[in-house]
mmCIF file with all atom_site columns, C-alpha atoms in Angstrom:
data_model
loop_
_atom_site.group_PDB
_atom_site.id
_atom_site.type_symbol
_atom_site.label_atom_id
_atom_site.label_alt_id
_atom_site.label_comp_id
_atom_site.label_asym_id
_atom_site.label_entity_id
_atom_site.label_seq_id
_atom_site.pdbx_PDB_ins_code
_atom_site.Cartn_x
_atom_site.Cartn_y
_atom_site.Cartn_z
_atom_site.occupancy
_atom_site.B_iso_or_equiv
_atom_site.pdbx_formal_charge
_atom_site.auth_seq_id
_atom_site.auth_comp_id
_atom_site.auth_asym_id
_atom_site.auth_atom_id
_atom_site.pdbx_PDB_model_num
ATOM 1   C CA . MET A 1 1   ? -24.040 10.317  30.745  1.00 41.00 ? 101 MET A CA 1
ATOM 2   C CA . SER A 1 2   ? -23.790 7.425   28.292  1.00 46.00 ? 102 SER A CA 1
ATOM 3   C CA . ASP A 1 3   ? -24.162 9.884   25.394  1.00 56.00 ? 103 ASP A CA 1
ATOM 4   C CA . ARG A 1 4   ? -21.097 11.789  26.528  1.00 63.00 ? 104 ARG A CA 1
ATOM 5   C CA . ILE A 1 5   ? -18.414 9.873   28.390  1.00 59.00 ? 105 ILE A CA 1
ATOM 6   C CA . TYR A 1 6   ? -18.303 6.077   28.561  1.00 61.00 ? 106 TYR A CA 1
ATOM 7   C CA . GLN A 1 7   ? -15.252 4.144   29.725  1.00 64.00 ? 107 GLN A CA 1
ATOM 8   C CA . GLY A 1 8   ? -13.345 7.400   29.668  1.00 71.00 ? 108 GLY A CA 1
ATOM 9   C CA . MET A 1 9   ? -14.080 8.140   25.994  1.00 78.00 ? 109 MET A CA 1
ATOM 10  C CA . THR A 1 10  ? -16.427 10.475  24.167  1.00 87.00 ? 110 THR A CA 1
ATOM 11  C CA . PRO A 1 11  ? -18.683 9.063   21.404  1.00 83.00 ? 111 PRO A CA 1
ATOM 12  C CA . GLU A 1 12  ? -16.257 10.414  18.808  1.00 90.00 ? 112 GLU A CA 1
ATOM 13  C CA . GLU A 1 13  ? -13.304 8.765   20.541  1.00 91.00 ? 113 GLU A CA 1
ATOM 14  C CA . ARG A 1 14  ? -15.157 5.451   20.792  1.00 92.00 ? 114 ARG A CA 1
ATOM 15  C CA . LEU A 1 15  ? -15.985 5.575   17.084  1.00 94.00 ? 115 LEU A CA 1
ATOM 16  C CA . ALA A 1 16  ? -12.357 6.344   16.216  1.00 95.00 ? 116 ALA A CA 1
ATOM 17  C CA . ASP A 1 17  ? -11.210 3.495   18.469  1.00 96.00 ? 117 ASP A CA 1
ATOM 18  C CA . ARG A 1 18  ? -13.566 0.995   16.826  1.00 96.00 ? 118 ARG A CA 1
ATOM 19  C CA . ARG A 1 19  ? -12.481 2.196   13.405  1.00 98.00 ? 119 ARG A CA 1
ATOM 20  C CA . GLU A 1 20  ? -8.792  1.650   14.216  1.00 98.00 ? 120 GLU A CA 1
ATOM 21  C CA . ARG A 1 21  ? -9.528  -1.791  15.633  1.00 98.00 ? 121 ARG A CA 1
ATOM 22  C CA . LEU A 1 22  ? -11.313 -2.707  12.419  1.00 99.00 ? 122 LEU A CA 1
ATOM 23  C CA . ILE A 1 23  ? -8.381  -1.421  10.372  1.00 99.00 ? 123 ILE A CA 1
ATOM 24  C CA . ASP A 1 24  ? -6.013  -3.573  12.446  1.00 99.00 ? 124 ASP A CA 1
ATOM 25  C CA . ALA A 1 25  ? -8.333  -6.571  12.077  1.00 99.00 ? 125 ALA A CA 1
ATOM 26  C CA . GLY A 1 26  ? -8.646  -5.991  8.344   1.00 99.00 ? 126 GLY A CA 1
ATOM 27  C CA . PHE A 1 27  ? -4.889  -5.767  7.920   1.00 99.00 ? 127 PHE A CA 1
ATOM 28  C CA . ALA A 1 28  ? -4.469  -9.073  9.757   1.00 98.00 ? 128 ALA A CA 1
ATOM 29  C CA . LEU A 1 29  ? -7.277  -10.945 7.996   1.00 99.00 ? 129 LEU A CA 1
ATOM 30  C CA . TYR A 1 30  ? -7.073  -9.509  4.484   1.00 98.00 ? 130 TYR A CA 1
ATOM 31  C CA . GLY A 1 31  ? -3.332  -10.099 4.596   1.00 97.00 ? 131 GLY A CA 1
ATOM 32  C CA . THR A 1 32  ? -3.677  -13.772 5.586   1.00 98.00 ? 132 THR A CA 1
ATOM 33  C CA . LEU A 1 33  ? -7.126  -15.207 4.820   1.00 97.00 ? 133 LEU A CA 1
ATOM 34  C CA . GLY A 1 34  ? -7.620  -12.832 1.904   1.00 96.00 ? 134 GLY A CA 1
ATOM 35  C CA . PHE A 1 35  ? -10.441 -10.457 1.019   1.00 96.00 ? 135 PHE A CA 1
ATOM 36  C CA . THR A 1 36  ? -12.783 -13.137 -0.331  1.00 94.00 ? 136 THR A CA 1
ATOM 37  C CA . ASN A 1 37  ? -12.540 -15.314 2.788   1.00 97.00 ? 137 ASN A CA 1
ATOM 38  C CA . THR A 1 38  ? -12.859 -12.474 5.282   1.00 98.00 ? 138 THR A CA 1
ATOM 39  C CA . THR A 1 39  ? -16.410 -11.883 6.464   1.00 98.00 ? 139 THR A CA 1
ATOM 40  C CA . ILE A 1 40  ? -17.733 -8.971  8.461   1.00 98.00 ? 140 ILE A CA 1
ATOM 41  C CA . GLU A 1 41  ? -18.351 -11.409 11.314  1.00 98.00 ? 141 GLU A CA 1
ATOM 42  C CA . LYS A 1 42  ? -14.674 -12.424 11.343  1.00 98.00 ? 142 LYS A CA 1
ATOM 43  C CA . LEU A 1 43  ? -13.564 -8.788  11.246  1.00 99.00 ? 143 LEU A CA 1
ATOM 44  C CA . CYS A 1 44  ? -15.831 -7.885  14.146  1.00 98.00 ? 144 CYS A CA 1
ATOM 45  C CA . THR A 1 45  ? -14.693 -10.873 16.197  1.00 98.00 ? 145 THR A CA 1
ATOM 46  C CA . ILE A 1 46  ? -11.047 -9.864  15.867  1.00 98.00 ? 146 ILE A CA 1
ATOM 47  C CA . ALA A 1 47  ? -11.864 -6.190  16.473  1.00 98.00 ? 147 ALA A CA 1
ATOM 48  C CA . ARG A 1 48  ? -14.065 -7.109  19.458  1.00 97.00 ? 148 ARG A CA 1
ATOM 49  C CA . ILE A 1 49  ? -17.044 -5.083  18.298  1.00 97.00 ? 149 ILE A CA 1
ATOM 50  C CA . SER A 1 50  ? -20.608 -5.920  17.276  1.00 96.00 ? 150 SER A CA 1
ATOM 51  C CA . ASN A 1 51  ? -21.583 -6.472  13.655  1.00 96.00 ? 151 ASN A CA 1
ATOM 52  C CA . ARG A 1 52  ? -23.792 -3.397  13.863  1.00 95.00 ? 152 ARG A CA 1
ATOM 53  C CA . ALA A 1 53  ? -20.825 -1.315  14.989  1.00 96.00 ? 153 ALA A CA 1
ATOM 54  C CA . PHE A 1 54  ? -19.006 -2.253  11.782  1.00 98.00 ? 154 PHE A CA 1
ATOM 55  C CA . TYR A 1 55  ? -21.494 -0.257  9.726   1.00 97.00 ? 155 TYR A CA 1
ATOM 56  C CA . GLU A 1 56  ? -20.999 2.771   11.938  1.00 96.00 ? 156 GLU A CA 1
ATOM 57  C CA . CYS A 1 57  ? -17.389 2.800   10.726  1.00 98.00 ? 157 CYS A CA 1
ATOM 58  C CA . PHE A 1 58  ? -17.474 1.450   7.176   1.00 98.00 ? 158 PHE A CA 1
ATOM 59  C CA . ALA A 1 59  ? -20.206 0.867   4.623   1.00 96.00 ? 159 ALA A CA 1
ATOM 60  C CA . THR A 1 60  ? -18.659 -2.303  3.161   1.00 95.00 ? 160 THR A CA 1
ATOM 61  C CA . ARG A 1 61  ? -15.679 -4.641  3.396   1.00 95.00 ? 161 ARG A CA 1
ATOM 62  C CA . GLU A 1 62  ? -14.401 -3.003  0.211   1.00 93.00 ? 162 GLU A CA 1
ATOM 63  C CA . GLU A 1 63  ? -14.369 0.402   1.845   1.00 94.00 ? 163 GLU A CA 1
ATOM 64  C CA . LEU A 1 64  ? -12.343 -1.001  4.742   1.00 97.00 ? 164 LEU A CA 1
ATOM 65  C CA . LEU A 1 65  ? -9.884  -2.544  2.285   1.00 95.00 ? 165 LEU A CA 1
ATOM 66  C CA . GLU A 1 66  ? -9.587  0.759   0.453   1.00 91.00 ? 166 GLU A CA 1
ATOM 67  C CA . VAL A 1 67  ? -8.628  2.533   3.686   1.00 95.00 ? 167 VAL A CA 1
ATOM 68  C CA . ILE A 1 68  ? -6.097  -0.161  4.577   1.00 96.00 ? 168 ILE A CA 1
ATOM 69  C CA . TYR A 1 69  ? -4.623  -0.153  1.075   1.00 92.00 ? 169 TYR A CA 1
ATOM 70  C CA . HIS A 1 70  ? -4.199  3.611   1.018   1.00 90.00 ? 170 HIS A CA 1
ATOM 71  C CA . ARG A 1 71  ? -2.566  3.520   4.440   1.00 94.00 ? 171 ARG A CA 1
ATOM 72  C CA . CYS A 1 72  ? -0.105  0.885   3.210   1.00 94.00 ? 172 CYS A CA 1
ATOM 73  C CA . VAL A 1 73  ? 0.711   3.001   0.163   1.00 88.00 ? 173 VAL A CA 1
ATOM 74  C CA . GLU A 1 74  ? 1.183   6.156   2.228   1.00 89.00 ? 174 GLU A CA 1
ATOM 75  C CA . GLN A 1 75  ? 3.462   4.375   4.702   1.00 94.00 ? 175 GLN A CA 1
ATOM 76  C CA . SER A 1 76  ? 5.576   2.734   2.006   1.00 91.00 ? 176 SER A CA 1
ATOM 77  C CA . VAL A 1 77  ? 5.940   5.959   0.036   1.00 88.00 ? 177 VAL A CA 1
ATOM 78  C CA . GLN A 1 78  ? 6.939   7.800   3.211   1.00 91.00 ? 178 GLN A CA 1
ATOM 79  C CA . VAL A 1 79  ? 9.654   5.217   3.868   1.00 94.00 ? 179 VAL A CA 1
ATOM 80  C CA . ALA A 1 80  ? 10.876  5.570   0.275   1.00 91.00 ? 180 ALA A CA 1
ATOM 81  C CA . SER A 1 81  ? 10.939  9.358   0.479   1.00 89.00 ? 181 SER A CA 1
ATOM 82  C CA . GLN A 1 82  ? 12.952  9.306   3.702   1.00 92.00 ? 182 GLN A CA 1
ATOM 83  C CA . ALA A 1 83  ? 15.518  6.975   2.155   1.00 93.00 ? 183 ALA A CA 1
ATOM 84  C CA . ALA A 1 84  ? 15.690  9.043   -1.030  1.00 88.00 ? 184 ALA A CA 1
ATOM 85  C CA . ALA A 1 85  ? 16.204  12.245  0.950   1.00 89.00 ? 185 ALA A CA 1
ATOM 86  C CA . GLN A 1 86  ? 19.378  10.785  2.469   1.00 93.00 ? 186 GLN A CA 1
ATOM 87  C CA . ALA A 1 87  ? 20.731  9.436   -0.825  1.00 91.00 ? 187 ALA A CA 1
ATOM 88  C CA . PRO A 1 88  ? 23.261  11.073  -3.153  1.00 91.00 ? 188 PRO A CA 1
ATOM 89  C CA . ARG A 1 89  ? 21.444  13.709  -5.207  1.00 84.00 ? 189 ARG A CA 1
ATOM 90  C CA . THR A 1 90  ? 21.747  11.922  -8.501  1.00 84.00 ? 190 THR A CA 1
ATOM 91  C CA . LEU A 1 91  ? 19.005  10.154  -10.420 1.00 81.00 ? 191 LEU A CA 1
ATOM 92  C CA . GLU A 1 92  ? 20.687  6.815   -9.804  1.00 87.00 ? 192 GLU A CA 1
ATOM 93  C CA . GLY A 1 93  ? 21.278  7.494   -6.117  1.00 90.00 ? 193 GLY A CA 1
ATOM 94  C CA . VAL A 1 94  ? 17.751  8.688   -5.409  1.00 87.00 ? 194 VAL A CA 1
ATOM 95  C CA . LEU A 1 95  ? 16.033  5.914   -7.343  1.00 87.00 ? 195 LEU A CA 1
ATOM 96  C CA . GLU A 1 96  ? 18.178  3.109   -5.951  1.00 92.00 ? 196 GLU A CA 1
ATOM 97  C CA . ALA A 1 97  ? 17.664  4.242   -2.352  1.00 94.00 ? 197 ALA A CA 1
ATOM 98  C CA . GLY A 1 98  ? 13.949  4.846   -2.796  1.00 91.00 ? 198 GLY A CA 1
ATOM 99  C CA . ILE A 1 99  ? 13.283  1.577   -4.604  1.00 92.00 ? 199 ILE A CA 1
ATOM 100 C CA . GLU A 1 100 ? 15.178  -0.533  -2.087  1.00 96.00 ? 200 GLU A CA 1
ATOM 101 C CA . ALA A 1 101 ? 13.484  1.095   0.913   1.00 95.00 ? 201 ALA A CA 1
ATOM 102 C CA . TYR A 1 102 ? 10.055  0.825   -0.722  1.00 93.00 ? 202 TYR A CA 1
ATOM 103 C CA . ILE A 1 103 ? 10.383  -2.859  -1.597  1.00 95.00 ? 203 ILE A CA 1
ATOM 104 C CA . ARG A 1 104 ? 11.956  -3.886  1.700   1.00 97.00 ? 204 ARG A CA 1
ATOM 105 C CA . PHE A 1 105 ? 9.213   -2.124  3.669   1.00 96.00 ? 205 PHE A CA 1
ATOM 106 C CA . ILE A 1 106 ? 6.468   -3.818  1.639   1.00 94.00 ? 206 ILE A CA 1
ATOM 107 C CA . THR A 1 107 ? 7.997   -7.292  1.759   1.00 95.00 ? 207 THR A CA 1
ATOM 108 C CA . ASP A 1 108 ? 9.154   -7.198  5.394   1.00 96.00 ? 208 ASP A CA 1
ATOM 109 C CA . ASP A 1 109 ? 5.517   -7.901  6.348   1.00 97.00 ? 209 ASP A CA 1
ATOM 110 C CA . PRO A 1 110 ? 3.945   -10.403 3.919   1.00 93.00 ? 210 PRO A CA 1
ATOM 111 C CA . ARG A 1 111 ? 0.480   -9.141  4.873   1.00 97.00 ? 211 ARG A CA 1
ATOM 112 C CA . ARG A 1 112 ? 1.306   -5.702  3.509   1.00 96.00 ? 212 ARG A CA 1
ATOM 113 C CA . ALA A 1 113 ? 2.543   -7.155  0.227   1.00 94.00 ? 213 ALA A CA 1
ATOM 114 C CA . GLN A 1 114 ? -0.527  -9.386  -0.021  1.00 95.00 ? 214 GLN A CA 1
ATOM 115 C CA . ILE A 1 115 ? -2.920  -6.470  0.478   1.00 95.00 ? 215 ILE A CA 1
ATOM 116 C CA . MET A 1 116 ? -1.132  -4.104  -1.883  1.00 92.00 ? 216 MET A CA 1
ATOM 117 C CA . TYR A 1 117 ? -0.486  -6.501  -4.749  1.00 89.00 ? 217 TYR A CA 1
ATOM 118 C CA . VAL A 1 118 ? -3.128  -9.243  -4.515  1.00 91.00 ? 218 VAL A CA 1
ATOM 119 C CA . GLU A 1 119 ? -6.166  -8.406  -2.412  1.00 92.00 ? 219 GLU A CA 1
ATOM 120 C CA . ARG A 1 120 ? -6.879  -4.965  -3.840  1.00 85.00 ? 220 ARG A CA 1
ATOM 121 C CA . ALA A 1 121 ? -7.399  -6.618  -7.231  1.00 79.00 ? 221 ALA A CA 1
ATOM 122 C CA . ARG A 1 122 ? -10.037 -8.913  -5.723  1.00 78.00 ? 222 ARG A CA 1
ATOM 123 C CA . ALA A 1 123 ? -12.174 -6.087  -4.384  1.00 74.00 ? 223 ALA A CA 1
ATOM 124 C CA . SER A 1 124 ? -14.652 -3.971  -6.272  1.00 61.00 ? 224 SER A CA 1
ATOM 125 C CA . ALA A 1 125 ? -12.948 -1.883  -8.949  1.00 58.00 ? 225 ALA A CA 1
ATOM 126 C CA . ALA A 1 126 ? -15.334 0.947   -8.128  1.00 49.00 ? 226 ALA A CA 1
ATOM 127 C CA . TYR A 1 127 ? -13.771 1.346   -4.695  1.00 50.00 ? 227 TYR A CA 1
ATOM 128 C CA . LEU A 1 128 ? -10.162 0.993   -5.756  1.00 52.00 ? 228 LEU A CA 1
ATOM 129 C CA . ALA A 1 129 ? -10.237 2.973   -8.985  1.00 53.00 ? 229 ALA A CA 1
ATOM 130 C CA . GLY A 1 130 ? -7.384  5.438   -9.067  1.00 55.00 ? 230 GLY A CA 1
ATOM 131 C CA . THR A 1 131 ? -5.178  3.664   -6.542  1.00 57.00 ? 231 THR A CA 1
ATOM 132 C CA . VAL A 1 132 ? -2.727  2.488   -9.199  1.00 55.00 ? 232 VAL A CA 1
ATOM 133 C CA . GLN A 1 133 ? -2.398  6.008   -10.522 1.00 52.00 ? 233 GLN A CA 1
ATOM 134 C CA . MET A 1 134 ? -1.786  7.366   -7.025  1.00 53.00 ? 234 MET A CA 1
ATOM 135 C CA . ASN A 1 135 ? 0.825   4.711   -6.370  1.00 57.00 ? 235 ASN A CA 1
ATOM 136 C CA . ALA A 1 136 ? 2.582   5.424   -9.658  1.00 55.00 ? 236 ALA A CA 1
ATOM 137 C CA . ALA A 1 137 ? 2.807   9.175   -9.300  1.00 58.00 ? 237 ALA A CA 1
ATOM 138 C CA . ALA A 1 138 ? 3.537   9.257   -5.585  1.00 61.00 ? 238 ALA A CA 1
ATOM 139 C CA . PHE A 1 139 ? 6.900   7.520   -5.778  1.00 62.00 ? 239 PHE A CA 1
ATOM 140 C CA . PHE A 1 140 ? 8.431   10.077  -8.117  1.00 61.00 ? 240 PHE A CA 1
ATOM 141 C CA . GLN A 1 141 ? 6.867   13.015  -6.300  1.00 60.00 ? 241 GLN A CA 1
ATOM 142 C CA . VAL A 1 142 ? 8.241   12.110  -2.897  1.00 57.00 ? 242 VAL A CA 1
ATOM 143 C CA . THR A 1 143 ? 11.671  10.956  -4.056  1.00 58.00 ? 243 THR A CA 1
ATOM 144 C CA . GLY A 1 144 ? 12.133  14.169  -5.967  1.00 55.00 ? 244 GLY A CA 1
ATOM 145 C CA . ALA A 1 145 ? 13.679  12.236  -8.822  1.00 56.00 ? 245 ALA A CA 1
ATOM 146 C CA . ASP A 1 146 ? 14.393  14.520  -11.767 1.00 59.00 ? 246 ASP A CA 1
ATOM 147 C CA . LEU A 1 147 ? 13.238  12.393  -14.674 1.00 58.00 ? 247 LEU A CA 1
ATOM 148 C CA . ASP A 1 148 ? 14.464  14.883  -17.296 1.00 64.00 ? 248 ASP A CA 1
ATOM 149 C CA . LEU A 1 149 ? 12.080  13.446  -19.861 1.00 63.00 ? 249 LEU A CA 1
ATOM 150 C CA . PRO A 1 150 ? 11.717  14.680  -23.452 1.00 67.00 ? 250 PRO A CA 1
ATOM 151 C CA . ASP A 1 151 ? 8.814   17.037  -24.085 1.00 73.00 ? 251 ASP A CA 1
ATOM 152 C CA . THR A 1 152 ? 7.026   14.317  -26.031 1.00 73.00 ? 252 THR A CA 1
ATOM 153 C CA . VAL A 1 153 ? 6.920   11.998  -23.003 1.00 69.00 ? 253 VAL A CA 1
ATOM 154 C CA . ASP A 1 154 ? 4.189   12.441  -20.404 1.00 72.00 ? 254 ASP A CA 1
ATOM 155 C CA . PRO A 1 155 ? 5.629   12.042  -16.860 1.00 68.00 ? 255 PRO A CA 1
ATOM 156 C CA . GLY A 1 156 ? 2.421   10.460  -15.573 1.00 71.00 ? 256 GLY A CA 1
ATOM 157 C CA . MET A 1 157 ? 2.383   7.831   -18.296 1.00 77.00 ? 257 MET A CA 1
ATOM 158 C CA . ALA A 1 158 ? 6.070   7.118   -17.778 1.00 76.00 ? 258 ALA A CA 1
ATOM 159 C CA . ALA A 1 159 ? 5.517   6.755   -14.038 1.00 75.00 ? 259 ALA A CA 1
ATOM 160 C CA . ARG A 1 160 ? 2.589   4.387   -14.554 1.00 77.00 ? 260 ARG A CA 1
ATOM 161 C CA . GLY A 1 161 ? 4.575   2.297   -17.001 1.00 83.00 ? 261 GLY A CA 1
ATOM 162 C CA . LEU A 1 162 ? 7.473   1.884   -14.589 1.00 83.00 ? 262 LEU A CA 1
ATOM 163 C CA . ASN A 1 163 ? 5.100   1.305   -11.703 1.00 82.00 ? 263 ASN A CA 1
ATOM 164 C CA . GLY A 1 164 ? 3.407   -1.412  -13.747 1.00 85.00 ? 264 GLY A CA 1
ATOM 165 C CA . ALA A 1 165 ? 6.739   -3.147  -14.217 1.00 90.00 ? 265 ALA A CA 1
ATOM 166 C CA . MET A 1 166 ? 7.431   -2.993  -10.477 1.00 89.00 ? 266 MET A CA 1
ATOM 167 C CA . GLU A 1 167 ? 3.930   -4.248  -9.672  1.00 88.00 ? 267 GLU A CA 1
ATOM 168 C CA . SER A 1 168 ? 4.371   -7.195  -12.028 1.00 92.00 ? 268 SER A CA 1
ATOM 169 C CA . ILE A 1 169 ? 7.660   -8.185  -10.386 1.00 94.00 ? 269 ILE A CA 1
ATOM 170 C CA . LEU A 1 170 ? 6.268   -7.822  -6.868  1.00 93.00 ? 270 LEU A CA 1
ATOM 171 C CA . LEU A 1 171 ? 3.071   -9.695  -7.732  1.00 92.00 ? 271 LEU A CA 1
ATOM 172 C CA . GLU A 1 172 ? 5.154   -12.605 -8.975  1.00 94.00 ? 272 GLU A CA 1
ATOM 173 C CA . TRP A 1 173 ? 7.137   -12.543 -5.708  1.00 95.00 ? 273 TRP A CA 1
ATOM 174 C CA . VAL A 1 174 ? 3.983   -12.458 -3.547  1.00 94.00 ? 274 VAL A CA 1
ATOM 175 C CA . THR A 1 175 ? 2.211   -15.305 -5.346  1.00 94.00 ? 275 THR A CA 1
ATOM 176 C CA . ALA A 1 176 ? 5.178   -17.600 -6.012  1.00 94.00 ? 276 ALA A CA 1
ATOM 177 C CA . GLU A 1 177 ? 5.402   -20.873 -4.097  1.00 93.00 ? 277 GLU A CA 1
ATOM 178 C CA . ASP A 1 178 ? 9.177   -20.517 -4.095  1.00 94.00 ? 278 ASP A CA 1
ATOM 179 C CA . PRO A 1 179 ? 9.778   -16.752 -4.390  1.00 92.00 ? 279 PRO A CA 1
ATOM 180 C CA . PHE A 1 180 ? 13.016  -15.202 -5.561  1.00 93.00 ? 280 PHE A CA 1
ATOM 181 C CA . PRO A 1 181 ? 15.319  -13.794 -2.855  1.00 96.00 ? 281 PRO A CA 1
ATOM 182 C CA . ILE A 1 182 ? 14.257  -10.238 -2.080  1.00 97.00 ? 282 ILE A CA 1
ATOM 183 C CA . GLU A 1 183 ? 17.707  -8.957  -3.072  1.00 97.00 ? 283 GLU A CA 1
ATOM 184 C CA . GLN A 1 184 ? 17.082  -10.285 -6.585  1.00 97.00 ? 284 GLN A CA 1
ATOM 185 C CA . VAL A 1 185 ? 13.672  -8.594  -6.673  1.00 96.00 ? 285 VAL A CA 1
ATOM 186 C CA . ILE A 1 186 ? 15.214  -5.262  -5.664  1.00 96.00 ? 286 ILE A CA 1
ATOM 187 C CA . ALA A 1 187 ? 18.022  -5.601  -8.203  1.00 97.00 ? 287 ALA A CA 1
ATOM 188 C CA . SER A 1 188 ? 15.539  -6.423  -10.974 1.00 96.00 ? 288 SER A CA 1
ATOM 189 C CA . VAL A 1 189 ? 13.336  -3.397  -10.262 1.00 93.00 ? 289 VAL A CA 1
ATOM 190 C CA . LYS A 1 190 ? 16.360  -1.097  -10.046 1.00 93.00 ? 290 LYS A CA 1
ATOM 191 C CA . HIS A 1 191 ? 17.604  -2.412  -13.392 1.00 93.00 ? 291 HIS A CA 1
ATOM 192 C CA . VAL A 1 192 ? 14.253  -1.783  -15.099 1.00 91.00 ? 292 VAL A CA 1
ATOM 193 C CA . PHE A 1 193 ? 13.951  1.756   -13.726 1.00 87.00 ? 293 PHE A CA 1
ATOM 194 C CA . LEU A 1 194 ? 17.508  2.823   -14.425 1.00 87.00 ? 294 LEU A CA 1
ATOM 195 C CA . ARG A 1 195 ? 17.625  1.308   -17.911 1.00 86.00 ? 295 ARG A CA 1
ATOM 196 C CA . ALA A 1 196 ? 14.395  3.091   -18.785 1.00 81.00 ? 296 ALA A CA 1
ATOM 197 C CA . LEU A 1 197 ? 15.370  6.458   -17.338 1.00 76.00 ? 297 LEU A CA 1
ATOM 198 C CA . THR A 1 198 ? 19.039  6.651   -18.243 1.00 72.00 ? 298 THR A CA 1
ATOM 199 C CA . ALA A 1 199 ? 18.989  5.062   -21.699 1.00 63.00 ? 299 ALA A CA 1
#
């Protein structure tokens, strides 16, 4: 009986439940204590599971962070795409709506901003390789922004360059003792994007 249904859940459901609890615990701890100061013991205490159960869900703390980071990216890009879809169908309209929604969603919860722009850099590069590229390309794909670039310009490189500028601005906001007002952050990112794409 214990191999099938326990506390109303199948083994697969119990594993999925523990995994989600670890993701919630990781979001809370990585976003406050930071990756370096978060141990597996602390994660398991918050998730209310045994240390052994952690390894049934994730191989390492880095793998857990990777899952949390990708979820944050997917959620923020979805918010940006929804805002862009309702914006005037001009390059300026789509970008301004998408950028503002994206930044407000990330910064509304400081833990999300901390994970996306600080903690991922502290984890193993082997686990998080490719996340910057995904983040860069995803924004333009979901907003449907028509970049109308010259043939000599690679869209992926252009996207990564602009994404790098946005990351630099947001990283400064996250780590500052006295951060700029978020409206100024949004205005700065919009200015960089629009100057680059409409010059």
